Tab-separated table of C-alpha atoms in Angstrom:
chain	number	residue	atom	x	y	z
A	1	MET	CA	5.467	-0.971	-23.734
A	2	GLY	CA	8.694	1.050	-24.480
A	3	SER	CA	7.738	4.116	-22.524
A	4	GLY	CA	5.318	5.557	-19.686
A	5	PRO	CA	3.015	8.065	-20.295
A	6	GLY	CA	4.233	11.282	-21.475
A	7	THR	CA	7.743	10.366	-21.324
A	8	GLU	CA	8.931	12.677	-24.217
A	9	GLN	CA	9.754	16.265	-22.718
A	10	ALA	CA	8.202	18.956	-24.944
A	11	ALA	CA	10.894	20.816	-26.750
A	12	GLY	CA	9.191	24.227	-26.656
A	13	GLY	CA	5.623	23.834	-25.557
A	14	VAL	CA	3.097	26.124	-24.399
A	15	ALA	CA	3.097	28.313	-21.207
A	16	LEU	CA	0.733	27.094	-18.339
A	17	ALA	CA	-0.548	30.632	-17.973
A	18	SER	CA	-1.232	31.237	-21.519
A	19	ALA	CA	-4.932	30.799	-23.116
A	20	ARG	CA	-3.798	27.759	-25.104
A	21	GLY	CA	-2.175	26.435	-21.650
A	22	ARG	CA	-5.630	26.633	-20.081
A	23	TRP	CA	-7.293	24.788	-22.716
A	24	VAL	CA	-4.747	22.089	-22.432
A	25	LEU	CA	-5.288	21.830	-18.773
A	26	LEU	CA	-9.064	21.856	-19.172
A	27	SER	CA	-9.122	19.258	-21.729
A	28	ALA	CA	-6.960	17.017	-19.678
A	29	VAL	CA	-8.789	17.519	-16.358
A	30	LEU	CA	-12.021	17.021	-17.713
A	31	ALA	CA	-11.053	13.827	-19.575
A	32	SER	CA	-9.343	12.100	-16.577
A	33	GLY	CA	-12.348	13.448	-14.523
A	34	MET	CA	-14.954	11.519	-16.416
A	35	ALA	CA	-13.191	8.371	-15.674
A	36	LEU	CA	-12.532	9.212	-12.095
A	37	LEU	CA	-16.239	10.286	-11.389
A	38	ASP	CA	-17.351	7.081	-12.963
A	39	GLY	CA	-15.020	4.894	-10.766
A	40	THR	CA	-16.291	6.636	-7.433
A	41	VAL	CA	-20.245	6.276	-8.272
A	42	VAL	CA	-21.093	2.917	-9.422
A	43	ASN	CA	-20.680	1.003	-6.141
A	44	VAL	CA	-23.225	3.559	-4.734
A	45	ALA	CA	-25.831	2.560	-7.625
A	46	LEU	CA	-25.469	-1.332	-7.217
A	47	PRO	CA	-28.448	-1.841	-4.733
A	48	THR	CA	-30.564	0.353	-7.075
A	49	LEU	CA	-29.310	-1.495	-10.238
A	50	GLY	CA	-30.080	-4.821	-8.617
A	51	ARG	CA	-33.616	-3.644	-7.729
A	52	ASP	CA	-34.293	-2.155	-11.092
A	53	LEU	CA	-32.790	-4.818	-13.385
A	54	GLY	CA	-33.840	-7.754	-10.919
A	55	THR	CA	-30.202	-9.047	-10.967
A	56	SER	CA	-28.248	-11.356	-8.731
A	57	LEU	CA	-25.083	-10.368	-6.960
A	58	SER	CA	-22.710	-11.941	-9.461
A	59	ALA	CA	-24.297	-9.773	-12.080
A	60	LEU	CA	-23.355	-6.727	-9.967
A	61	GLN	CA	-20.036	-8.000	-9.544
A	62	TRP	CA	-19.669	-8.203	-13.181
A	63	VAL	CA	-21.143	-4.605	-13.652
A	64	VAL	CA	-17.826	-3.487	-11.703
A	65	ASN	CA	-15.538	-5.875	-13.058
A	66	ALA	CA	-16.311	-5.877	-16.744
A	67	TYR	CA	-14.877	-2.263	-16.559
A	68	MET	CA	-12.007	-2.918	-14.434
A	69	LEU	CA	-10.916	-6.192	-16.544
A	70	THR	CA	-10.794	-4.023	-19.867
A	71	LEU	CA	-9.197	-1.234	-18.126
A	72	SER	CA	-6.654	-3.462	-16.188
A	73	ALA	CA	-5.738	-5.283	-19.377
A	74	LEU	CA	-5.239	-2.192	-21.591
A	75	LEU	CA	-3.969	0.505	-19.298
A	76	LEU	CA	-0.369	-0.033	-20.072
A	77	LEU	CA	-0.988	-0.133	-23.993
A	78	GLY	CA	-3.233	2.950	-23.517
A	79	GLY	CA	-0.263	4.975	-21.906
A	80	ALA	CA	1.978	3.996	-25.022
A	81	LEU	CA	-0.777	4.593	-27.754
A	82	GLY	CA	-0.252	8.510	-27.780
A	83	ASP	CA	3.244	8.356	-28.192
A	84	ARG	CA	2.647	6.551	-31.551
A	85	ILE	CA	-0.478	7.928	-33.182
A	86	GLY	CA	-0.584	11.365	-31.313
A	87	ARG	CA	-1.457	12.497	-27.642
A	88	ARG	CA	-4.444	14.629	-28.783
A	89	ARG	CA	-5.626	12.096	-31.164
A	90	THR	CA	-5.516	9.444	-28.568
A	91	LEU	CA	-7.397	11.678	-26.147
A	92	VAL	CA	-10.200	12.221	-28.553
A	93	ILE	CA	-10.576	8.653	-29.415
A	94	GLY	CA	-10.763	7.836	-25.647
A	95	VAL	CA	-13.244	10.538	-25.103
A	96	VAL	CA	-15.655	9.638	-27.981
A	97	TRP	CA	-15.087	5.846	-27.146
A	98	PHE	CA	-16.061	6.375	-23.440
A	99	ALA	CA	-18.962	8.498	-24.116
A	100	ALA	CA	-20.494	6.042	-26.631
A	101	ALA	CA	-20.087	3.337	-24.278
A	102	SER	CA	-21.349	5.385	-21.363
A	103	ALA	CA	-24.568	6.081	-23.349
A	104	LEU	CA	-24.988	2.220	-24.244
A	105	CYS	CA	-24.818	1.932	-20.187
A	106	GLY	CA	-27.392	4.256	-19.612
A	107	LEU	CA	-29.569	2.802	-22.118
A	108	ALA	CA	-29.172	-0.501	-21.063
A	109	GLN	CA	-32.595	-2.530	-20.315
A	110	ASP	CA	-30.862	-5.864	-18.866
A	111	ALA	CA	-27.884	-6.831	-16.954
A	112	GLY	CA	-26.192	-8.379	-19.878
A	113	THR	CA	-26.092	-5.434	-21.855
A	114	LEU	CA	-25.028	-3.117	-19.171
A	115	ILE	CA	-22.074	-5.777	-18.545
A	116	ALA	CA	-21.104	-5.534	-22.090
A	117	ALA	CA	-21.401	-1.921	-22.174
A	118	ARG	CA	-19.227	-1.459	-19.198
A	119	ALA	CA	-16.702	-3.629	-20.632
A	120	LEU	CA	-16.441	-1.286	-23.644
A	121	GLN	CA	-16.414	1.702	-21.099
A	122	GLY	CA	-13.293	0.136	-19.536
A	123	VAL	CA	-11.428	0.325	-23.035
A	124	GLY	CA	-12.109	3.950	-23.117
A	125	GLY	CA	-11.050	4.536	-19.440
A	126	ALA	CA	-7.822	2.857	-20.381
A	127	LEU	CA	-7.017	5.827	-22.986
A	128	LEU	CA	-8.295	8.685	-20.695
A	129	THR	CA	-6.016	8.791	-17.781
A	130	PRO	CA	-2.842	7.976	-19.304
A	131	GLY	CA	-3.844	9.918	-22.147
A	132	SER	CA	-4.718	13.116	-20.373
A	133	LEU	CA	-1.570	12.844	-18.423
A	134	ALA	CA	0.484	12.327	-21.505
A	135	LEU	CA	-0.931	15.389	-23.331
A	136	VAL	CA	-0.130	17.618	-20.109
A	137	ARG	CA	3.398	16.131	-20.235
A	138	ALA	CA	4.139	16.652	-23.880
A	139	SER	CA	2.389	20.155	-24.252
A	140	TYR	CA	3.883	22.319	-21.669
A	141	ARG	CA	7.239	24.097	-21.811
A	142	PRO	CA	9.704	22.167	-19.366
A	143	ASP	CA	9.669	24.931	-16.636
A	144	ASP	CA	5.802	24.547	-16.329
A	145	GLN	CA	5.555	20.932	-16.562
A	146	ALA	CA	5.650	19.994	-12.789
A	147	ARG	CA	3.385	22.819	-12.020
A	148	ALA	CA	1.026	21.343	-14.871
A	149	VAL	CA	0.975	17.943	-13.716
A	150	GLY	CA	0.405	18.956	-10.170
A	151	ALA	CA	-2.602	21.174	-11.273
A	152	TRP	CA	-3.991	18.057	-13.366
A	153	SER	CA	-3.752	16.012	-10.225
A	154	GLY	CA	-5.353	18.546	-7.965
A	155	LEU	CA	-8.236	19.462	-10.122
A	156	GLY	CA	-8.682	15.891	-11.145
A	157	GLY	CA	-8.948	15.166	-7.124
A	158	VAL	CA	-11.829	17.561	-7.268
A	159	ALA	CA	-13.794	15.264	-9.523
A	160	GLY	CA	-13.128	12.261	-7.061
A	161	ALA	CA	-14.310	14.206	-4.165
A	162	VAL	CA	-17.367	15.434	-5.895
A	163	GLY	CA	-18.258	11.894	-7.342
A	164	PRO	CA	-19.915	10.125	-4.436
A	165	PHE	CA	-22.129	13.046	-3.642
A	166	LEU	CA	-23.020	13.810	-7.205
A	167	GLY	CA	-23.612	10.176	-8.051
A	168	GLY	CA	-25.871	9.655	-5.024
A	169	TRP	CA	-28.018	12.641	-6.098
A	170	LEU	CA	-28.459	11.475	-9.704
A	171	ILE	CA	-29.228	7.834	-8.545
A	172	ASP	CA	-32.030	9.256	-6.085
A	173	GLY	CA	-33.196	11.984	-8.555
A	174	PRO	CA	-32.956	11.406	-12.398
A	175	GLY	CA	-32.094	7.883	-11.885
A	176	TRP	CA	-29.051	5.591	-12.075
A	177	ARG	CA	-28.893	5.770	-15.852
A	178	TRP	CA	-27.587	9.438	-15.350
A	179	ILE	CA	-24.421	8.334	-13.769
A	180	PHE	CA	-23.544	7.083	-17.190
A	181	LEU	CA	-25.470	9.532	-19.537
A	182	ILE	CA	-23.800	12.529	-17.798
A	183	ASN	CA	-20.678	11.710	-19.306
A	184	VAL	CA	-22.185	12.394	-22.790
A	185	PRO	CA	-22.199	16.105	-22.283
A	186	LEU	CA	-18.972	15.924	-20.437
A	187	ALA	CA	-17.226	14.608	-23.417
A	188	ALA	CA	-18.747	17.132	-25.774
A	189	LEU	CA	-17.080	19.802	-23.396
A	190	VAL	CA	-13.938	18.041	-23.767
A	191	LEU	CA	-14.143	17.684	-27.713
A	192	PHE	CA	-14.769	21.400	-27.831
A	193	ALA	CA	-11.864	22.212	-25.391
A	194	VAL	CA	-9.383	19.797	-27.117
A	195	ARG	CA	-9.592	21.737	-30.542
A	196	HIS	CA	-7.260	24.411	-29.025
A	197	VAL	CA	-4.617	21.727	-28.007
A	198	PRO	CA	-1.453	21.096	-30.103
A	199	GLU	CA	-0.608	17.678	-31.392
A	200	SER	CA	2.471	15.619	-30.307
A	201	ARG	CA	3.785	12.297	-30.713
A	202	ASP	CA	7.154	10.388	-30.277
A	203	GLU	CA	8.564	9.397	-33.541
A	204	ALA	CA	10.922	6.853	-31.930
A	205	ALA	CA	7.962	5.232	-30.080
A	206	ALA	CA	5.997	4.913	-33.281
A	207	GLN	CA	8.486	2.530	-34.864
A	208	GLN	CA	7.826	-0.055	-31.949
A	209	PRO	CA	4.965	-2.498	-32.360
A	210	PHE	CA	2.018	-2.801	-29.803
A	211	ASP	CA	2.201	-5.900	-27.556
A	212	VAL	CA	-1.129	-7.062	-28.734
A	213	PRO	CA	-0.559	-10.719	-27.613
A	214	GLY	CA	0.346	-9.733	-24.060
A	215	ALA	CA	-2.897	-7.617	-23.876
A	216	CYS	CA	-4.805	-10.343	-25.016
A	217	LEU	CA	-3.271	-12.949	-22.578
A	218	ALA	CA	-3.459	-10.494	-19.584
A	219	ALA	CA	-7.221	-10.030	-20.387
A	220	LEU	CA	-7.897	-13.880	-20.715
A	221	PHE	CA	-6.073	-14.426	-17.191
A	222	LEU	CA	-8.190	-11.662	-15.610
A	223	ALA	CA	-11.406	-12.818	-17.301
A	224	GLY	CA	-10.775	-16.505	-16.274
A	225	VAL	CA	-10.118	-15.907	-12.878
A	226	SER	CA	-13.127	-13.535	-12.372
A	227	PHE	CA	-15.365	-16.118	-13.990
A	228	ALA	CA	-14.143	-18.735	-11.495
A	229	LEU	CA	-14.542	-16.774	-8.431
A	230	ILE	CA	-17.922	-15.282	-9.233
A	231	GLY	CA	-19.138	-18.379	-10.539
A	232	ALA	CA	-18.132	-20.386	-7.411
A	233	SER	CA	-20.236	-17.994	-5.172
A	234	GLY	CA	-23.365	-18.619	-7.307
A	235	ASP	CA	-25.137	-21.648	-8.701
A	236	THR	CA	-22.682	-22.173	-11.494
A	237	SER	CA	-21.679	-25.801	-12.207
A	238	ALA	CA	-18.352	-27.162	-10.984
A	239	ALA	CA	-17.224	-27.444	-14.906
A	240	GLY	CA	-18.318	-23.804	-15.248
A	241	VAL	CA	-15.864	-22.957	-12.260
A	242	ILE	CA	-12.898	-25.151	-13.027
A	243	LEU	CA	-12.704	-24.757	-16.789
A	244	PRO	CA	-12.482	-20.763	-16.905
A	245	GLY	CA	-10.130	-20.819	-13.644
A	246	VAL	CA	-7.820	-23.208	-15.451
A	247	LEU	CA	-7.798	-21.476	-18.740
A	248	GLY	CA	-7.245	-17.904	-17.034
A	249	LEU	CA	-4.177	-19.345	-15.278
A	250	ALA	CA	-2.777	-20.846	-18.089
A	251	ALA	CA	-3.248	-17.616	-20.063
A	252	GLY	CA	-1.218	-16.108	-17.059
A	253	ALA	CA	1.484	-18.435	-17.329
A	254	VAL	CA	1.839	-17.967	-21.263
A	255	PHE	CA	1.785	-14.278	-20.497
A	256	VAL	CA	4.920	-14.253	-18.468
A	257	LEU	CA	6.711	-16.311	-21.145
A	258	VAL	CA	5.333	-13.836	-23.952
A	259	GLU	CA	6.510	-10.804	-21.948
A	260	HIS	CA	9.959	-12.545	-21.067
A	261	ARG	CA	10.589	-13.287	-24.723
A	262	ARG	CA	9.362	-9.958	-26.554
A	263	GLN	CA	11.761	-7.269	-27.479
A	264	ASN	CA	9.177	-4.661	-26.466
A	265	PRO	CA	6.819	-6.211	-23.931
A	266	MET	CA	3.935	-4.368	-22.559
A	267	LEU	CA	5.269	-5.383	-18.883
A	268	PRO	CA	9.021	-5.743	-19.037
A	269	LEU	CA	9.778	-8.241	-16.195
A	270	GLU	CA	13.125	-7.139	-15.438
A	271	LEU	CA	11.433	-4.123	-13.398
A	272	PHE	CA	10.713	-6.971	-10.861
A	273	ARG	CA	14.569	-7.573	-10.322
A	274	SER	CA	14.443	-4.711	-7.959
A	275	ARG	CA	13.315	-6.161	-4.753
A	276	LEU	CA	11.880	-2.787	-3.556
A	277	PHE	CA	9.693	-2.604	-6.716
A	278	THR	CA	8.305	-5.963	-6.227
A	279	ALA	CA	7.636	-5.454	-2.525
A	280	ALA	CA	6.027	-2.135	-3.385
A	281	ASN	CA	3.573	-3.812	-5.829
A	282	VAL	CA	2.906	-6.571	-3.312
A	283	MET	CA	1.856	-3.835	-0.708
A	284	THR	CA	0.003	-2.385	-3.429
A	285	LEU	CA	-2.032	-5.543	-4.182
A	286	CYS	CA	-2.647	-5.735	-0.410
A	287	LEU	CA	-3.589	-2.353	0.143
A	288	TYR	CA	-5.935	-1.844	-2.754
A	289	ALA	CA	-7.678	-5.101	-2.532
A	290	ALA	CA	-8.627	-3.948	0.741
A	291	ILE	CA	-9.718	-0.536	-0.199
A	292	GLY	CA	-11.731	-2.247	-3.083
A	293	GLY	CA	-13.189	-4.830	-0.874
A	294	ILE	CA	-14.428	-2.492	1.781
A	295	LEU	CA	-15.710	0.143	-0.622
A	296	PHE	CA	-17.522	-2.370	-2.525
A	297	MET	CA	-19.335	-3.775	0.546
A	298	LEU	CA	-20.013	-0.532	2.461
A	299	PRO	CA	-22.408	1.316	0.213
A	300	VAL	CA	-24.257	-1.676	-0.103
A	301	GLN	CA	-24.275	-2.414	3.859
A	302	LEU	CA	-25.487	1.255	4.317
A	303	GLN	CA	-28.449	0.844	1.949
A	304	THR	CA	-29.453	-2.489	2.418
A	305	THR	CA	-29.003	-2.725	6.388
A	306	LEU	CA	-28.856	0.943	7.456
A	307	GLY	CA	-31.900	1.966	5.155
A	308	TYR	CA	-29.684	4.705	3.612
A	309	ASP	CA	-30.595	6.190	0.220
A	310	ALA	CA	-28.085	6.546	-2.409
A	311	LEU	CA	-27.316	9.987	-1.683
A	312	GLN	CA	-26.594	9.516	2.027
A	313	ALA	CA	-24.497	6.313	1.142
A	314	GLY	CA	-22.331	8.317	-1.153
A	315	THR	CA	-21.979	11.336	1.238
A	316	ALA	CA	-21.183	8.959	3.815
A	317	THR	CA	-17.760	7.991	2.234
A	318	LEU	CA	-16.909	11.684	1.270
A	319	PRO	CA	-14.642	12.159	3.978
A	320	ILE	CA	-12.226	9.493	2.584
A	321	THR	CA	-11.568	11.696	-0.645
A	322	VAL	CA	-11.714	14.971	1.308
A	323	LEU	CA	-9.176	13.857	3.674
A	324	MET	CA	-6.757	12.622	0.975
A	325	LEU	CA	-7.208	15.867	-1.139
A	326	LEU	CA	-6.141	17.795	1.866
A	327	LEU	CA	-3.394	15.549	3.490
A	328	SER	CA	-1.809	13.529	0.921
A	329	ALA	CA	0.716	16.346	-0.185
A	330	SER	CA	1.755	16.677	3.699
A	331	ALA	CA	2.057	12.755	3.894
A	332	GLY	CA	4.617	13.024	0.878
A	333	ASP	CA	6.686	15.680	2.776
A	334	LEU	CA	6.568	13.756	5.759
A	335	ALA	CA	8.177	10.636	3.820
A	336	ARG	CA	10.512	12.996	1.909
A	337	ARG	CA	11.938	14.133	5.719
A	338	LEU	CA	11.499	10.709	7.286
A	339	GLY	CA	11.742	8.103	4.660
A	340	PRO	CA	8.689	6.136	3.734
A	341	ARG	CA	9.074	3.142	6.085
A	342	LEU	CA	7.041	4.867	8.785
A	343	PRO	CA	4.088	6.112	6.840
A	344	LEU	CA	4.071	2.703	4.949
A	345	VAL	CA	3.666	0.931	8.187
A	346	ALA	CA	1.470	3.474	10.051
A	347	GLY	CA	-0.806	4.197	7.431
A	348	PRO	CA	-2.224	0.742	6.649
A	349	LEU	CA	-2.391	0.055	10.220
A	350	VAL	CA	-4.628	3.023	10.952
A	351	ALA	CA	-6.614	2.261	7.939
A	352	ALA	CA	-6.963	-1.307	9.160
A	353	ALA	CA	-8.297	0.250	12.570
A	354	GLY	CA	-10.821	2.337	10.464
A	355	VAL	CA	-12.077	-0.853	8.802
A	356	LEU	CA	-12.436	-2.661	12.262
A	357	LEU	CA	-14.377	0.331	13.342
A	358	MET	CA	-17.142	-0.607	10.624
A	359	LEU	CA	-17.838	-3.722	12.566
A	360	ARG	CA	-20.041	-1.160	14.380
A	361	VAL	CA	-21.718	-0.235	11.319
A	362	ARG	CA	-24.726	-2.322	11.791
A	363	PRO	CA	-28.674	-2.109	12.070
A	364	GLY	CA	-29.554	1.023	14.272
A	365	ALA	CA	-26.115	2.643	13.991
A	366	ALA	CA	-26.041	6.341	13.982
A	367	TYR	CA	-23.933	8.044	11.300
A	368	ALA	CA	-22.059	10.628	13.785
A	369	THR	CA	-20.945	8.051	16.364
A	370	GLU	CA	-20.544	4.982	14.185
A	371	VAL	CA	-20.106	5.592	10.647
A	372	LEU	CA	-18.291	8.914	10.479
A	373	PRO	CA	-15.547	7.788	12.853
A	374	ALA	CA	-14.714	4.504	10.866
A	375	VAL	CA	-14.554	6.573	7.492
A	376	VAL	CA	-12.477	9.180	8.991
A	377	VAL	CA	-9.934	6.909	10.305
A	378	LEU	CA	-9.829	4.829	7.097
A	379	GLY	CA	-9.288	8.234	5.320
A	380	LEU	CA	-6.601	9.353	7.542
A	381	GLY	CA	-4.719	5.928	6.942
A	382	MET	CA	-5.067	5.985	3.240
A	383	SER	CA	-3.688	9.522	3.263
A	384	LEU	CA	-0.583	8.450	5.215
A	385	PHE	CA	0.443	5.812	2.732
A	386	VAL	CA	-0.591	6.600	-0.959
A	387	ALA	CA	2.017	9.273	-1.615
A	388	PRO	CA	4.877	7.410	0.021
A	389	LEU	CA	3.926	4.079	-1.908
A	390	THR	CA	4.182	6.222	-5.355
A	391	ALA	CA	7.536	7.606	-4.217
A	392	THR	CA	8.842	4.214	-3.356
A	393	VAL	CA	7.844	2.732	-6.666
A	394	LEU	CA	9.420	5.509	-8.498
A	395	ALA	CA	12.738	5.239	-6.458
A	396	SER	CA	12.747	1.693	-7.277
A	397	VAL	CA	13.640	2.071	-10.959
A	398	ASP	CA	15.855	4.436	-13.112
A	399	ALA	CA	14.394	7.747	-13.683
A	400	SER	CA	13.965	6.813	-17.299
A	401	ARG	CA	11.433	4.077	-16.627
A	402	ALA	CA	9.589	5.860	-13.839
A	403	GLY	CA	6.430	6.505	-15.932
A	404	LEU	CA	6.390	2.871	-16.850
A	405	ALA	CA	6.909	1.788	-13.219
A	406	SER	CA	4.102	3.971	-12.154
A	407	GLY	CA	1.990	2.668	-14.856
A	408	VAL	CA	2.439	-1.011	-13.712
A	409	ASN	CA	1.780	-0.011	-10.181
A	410	ASN	CA	-1.438	1.589	-11.112
A	411	THR	CA	-2.535	-1.532	-13.035
A	412	ALA	CA	-1.625	-3.785	-10.008
A	413	ALA	CA	-4.043	-1.600	-7.852
A	414	ARG	CA	-7.004	-2.091	-10.352
A	415	ILE	CA	-6.085	-5.897	-10.842
A	416	ALA	CA	-6.267	-6.073	-7.146
A	417	GLN	CA	-9.810	-4.524	-6.873
A	418	LEU	CA	-10.939	-6.685	-9.791
A	419	LEU	CA	-9.984	-9.707	-7.945
A	420	VAL	CA	-11.242	-8.593	-4.436
A	421	VAL	CA	-14.790	-7.837	-6.178
A	422	ALA	CA	-14.763	-11.286	-7.749
A	423	GLY	CA	-13.689	-13.130	-4.683
A	424	LEU	CA	-14.830	-11.458	-1.423
A	425	PRO	CA	-18.523	-12.352	-1.731
A	426	LEU	CA	-17.327	-15.768	-2.145
A	427	ALA	CA	-15.058	-15.663	0.875
A	428	VAL	CA	-17.841	-14.082	3.207
A	429	GLY	CA	-20.569	-16.532	2.016
A	430	LEU	CA	-22.864	-13.830	0.104
A	431	SER	CA	-24.582	-14.904	-3.074
A	432	GLY	CA	-27.623	-14.686	-5.070
A	433	THR	CA	-30.018	-11.860	-3.992
A	434	ALA	CA	-28.711	-12.106	-0.160
A	435	TYR	CA	-27.193	-8.660	-0.734
A	436	ALA	CA	-30.670	-7.487	-0.514
A	437	ASP	CA	-31.401	-9.285	2.859
A	438	PRO	CA	-30.385	-6.903	5.955
A	439	ASP	CA	-29.527	-9.940	8.136
A	440	ALA	CA	-27.218	-11.618	5.496
A	441	MET	CA	-25.610	-8.647	4.309
A	442	ASN	CA	-25.034	-7.552	7.864
A	443	ALA	CA	-23.183	-10.871	8.694
A	444	SER	CA	-21.170	-10.860	5.465
A	445	PHE	CA	-20.215	-7.266	5.948
A	446	GLY	CA	-18.561	-7.998	9.437
A	447	GLU	CA	-16.387	-10.771	7.779
A	448	ALA	CA	-15.456	-8.588	5.030
A	449	ALA	CA	-14.363	-5.984	7.321
A	450	VAL	CA	-12.157	-8.392	9.225
A	451	GLY	CA	-10.706	-9.718	5.965
A	452	CYS	CA	-10.047	-6.341	4.659
A	453	ALA	CA	-8.330	-5.186	7.826
A	454	ALA	CA	-6.028	-8.330	7.639
A	455	LEU	CA	-4.894	-7.351	4.137
A	456	PHE	CA	-3.901	-3.720	5.437
A	457	GLY	CA	-1.862	-5.652	8.206
A	458	LEU	CA	-0.131	-7.615	5.593
A	459	ALA	CA	0.783	-4.540	3.545
A	460	ALA	CA	2.015	-2.860	6.842
A	461	ALA	CA	4.152	-6.007	7.575
A	462	ALA	CA	5.697	-6.128	4.023
A	463	ALA	CA	6.930	-2.438	4.638
A	464	ALA	CA	8.344	-3.000	7.870
A	465	VAL	CA	10.176	-5.986	6.380
A	466	PHE	CA	11.207	-4.700	2.921
A	467	VAL	CA	11.402	-1.027	3.109
A	468	ARG	CA	14.473	0.089	5.092
A	469	PRO	CA	14.431	3.081	7.345
A	470	GLY	CA	16.336	6.314	6.342
A	471	ARG	CA	15.698	9.939	6.029
A	472	THR	CA	15.574	10.050	2.206
A	473	ALA	CA	15.834	6.212	1.490
A	474	ALA	CA	13.065	6.486	-0.914
A	475	TRP	CA	14.897	8.676	-3.219
A	476	HIS	CA	18.358	7.029	-3.088
A	477	GLY	CA	17.773	3.482	-4.269
A	478	GLU	CA	17.576	1.174	-0.998
A	479	ASP	CA	18.447	-1.951	-3.196
A	480	GLY	CA	21.866	-0.390	-3.957
A	481	GLU	CA	21.166	-1.083	-7.827
A	482	ARG	CA	19.866	2.383	-8.771
A	483	GLY	CA	20.989	4.540	-5.972
A	484	GLY	CA	20.065	8.201	-6.732
A	485	HIS	CA	18.534	7.694	-10.120
A	486	GLY	CA	14.751	7.613	-8.813
A	487	SER	CA	12.214	10.429	-9.649
A	488	GLU	CA	10.250	12.404	-6.992
A	489	PRO	CA	6.396	12.344	-7.402
A	490	GLN	CA	4.822	15.122	-9.423
A	491	CYS	CA	1.379	14.308	-8.493
A	492	ARG	CA	1.398	15.790	-5.011
A	493	THR	CA	-2.641	15.482	-4.481
A	494	CYS	CA	-3.657	11.929	-4.218
A	495	CYS	CA	-7.377	11.202	-3.872
A	496	GLY	CA	-8.402	8.652	-6.130
A	497	VAL	CA	-9.584	5.521	-4.269
A	498	GLU	CA	-9.252	3.253	-7.021
A	499	ALA	CA	-5.619	3.268	-7.853
A	500	PRO	CA	-2.492	5.426	-7.000
A	501	PRO	CA	-1.957	8.351	-9.097
A	502	LEU	CA	-0.088	7.867	-12.398
A	503	GLU	CA	3.085	9.625	-12.775
A	504	PRO	CA	4.886	10.860	-15.927
A	505	GLY	CA	8.283	9.921	-14.654
A	506	GLY	CA	11.526	11.588	-15.278
A	507	ARG	CA	12.684	14.850	-14.008
A	508	THR	CA	11.314	18.040	-15.053
A	509	GLY	CA	13.507	20.093	-17.083
A	510	GLU	CA	15.764	17.333	-18.157
């Protein structure tokens, strides 16, 4: 991948306050909001899906991971597609694909069909978020780009905050199928709005070939490891576990060789020569594995063990996104003044405390005294570390590669969640239909909470060791290899729980 999403600056561009500028922003926010909304509601629907379709836990794991697998494997390519064929066209393709796959999800009559449709939905998701950001970055005049990216991020955050509440209401009301079918009218609205959006492309990027072998090998690696982990927690034979695991690991090894030798790889491995970049992505893997694990288990625990309905379970986690919406910009300002080390150590530790408080979320627990304090503390911890983590990633590479670095970091977060959803039930001994048994679910949830708290602790330790203290260290190249060349984050509002915000990279107005 030769560039991050939207790395080409618009030569003229439209004004943010103009009618066309508002159409661009509406198109981009609705498109990315579709994917963000979907990512926040499916976990809440899992117990209902299991009952209606009569599925085991392994099938529910695949309902989550089929989407995450294709999304993770294709996200970096999705960010580059608009440079080649046109950002507006890429967004239209992504919206139509996502809506069609969502309709298939809503019409699925069995778990196998739903899983296949979710994999197709992930392909569309890989186009929506990077495609919408690329459209914003390329459409506006330079003086308006930073404000436009900030508005895109903030308004998209509102979709993330609404998601759990809306999803719970749909599941309890019209039914779980509508968490997917609602994307069809949303897509129609995007297609209406995008008619007013100018087309743009990067002619230089159009000459570079796509790294199709890299994307295929990445997908095989993720699929093989997921099959092995999910199969091991079920009644799959030993051969059915070992064979996909070995094939997946082999595909991962070949992926590294291919990316090392390709002239224009999807994942330039030289990025990892920066110790700071490598450390930031290790922290990302730990942090988002912990987030993904606890947010996969918590809605099931609330519904199976405490008897919540879907609306109550979705609303119970709403404080997390609200706190991130309100506090993430302030946390970024704090990191700018004090350096990123303090919030990157303190944030995960606060989040770990919130997860440990969830040990009190057991049969008979009251929302106000047991559930709410745990969720609030977790949300405070996440609010502290998400913006400084993004700033550290951007500071670790040259500004010209900041968009790519952000894409890699975003992908790492999604891979972490894919792997934890595949492996956590195995680690805590939850399999088959045990997720519907209150006693079994309660015991496994306690073990999962301890494991996720440990992952937060590992991230804090990594920050303490590898991120050096300093007032403006995050923007002055701590490795000494790219001092002063990093970009500041433009997405100041961070409230997506599935991954850090994508950043366009570069300095506005260059």
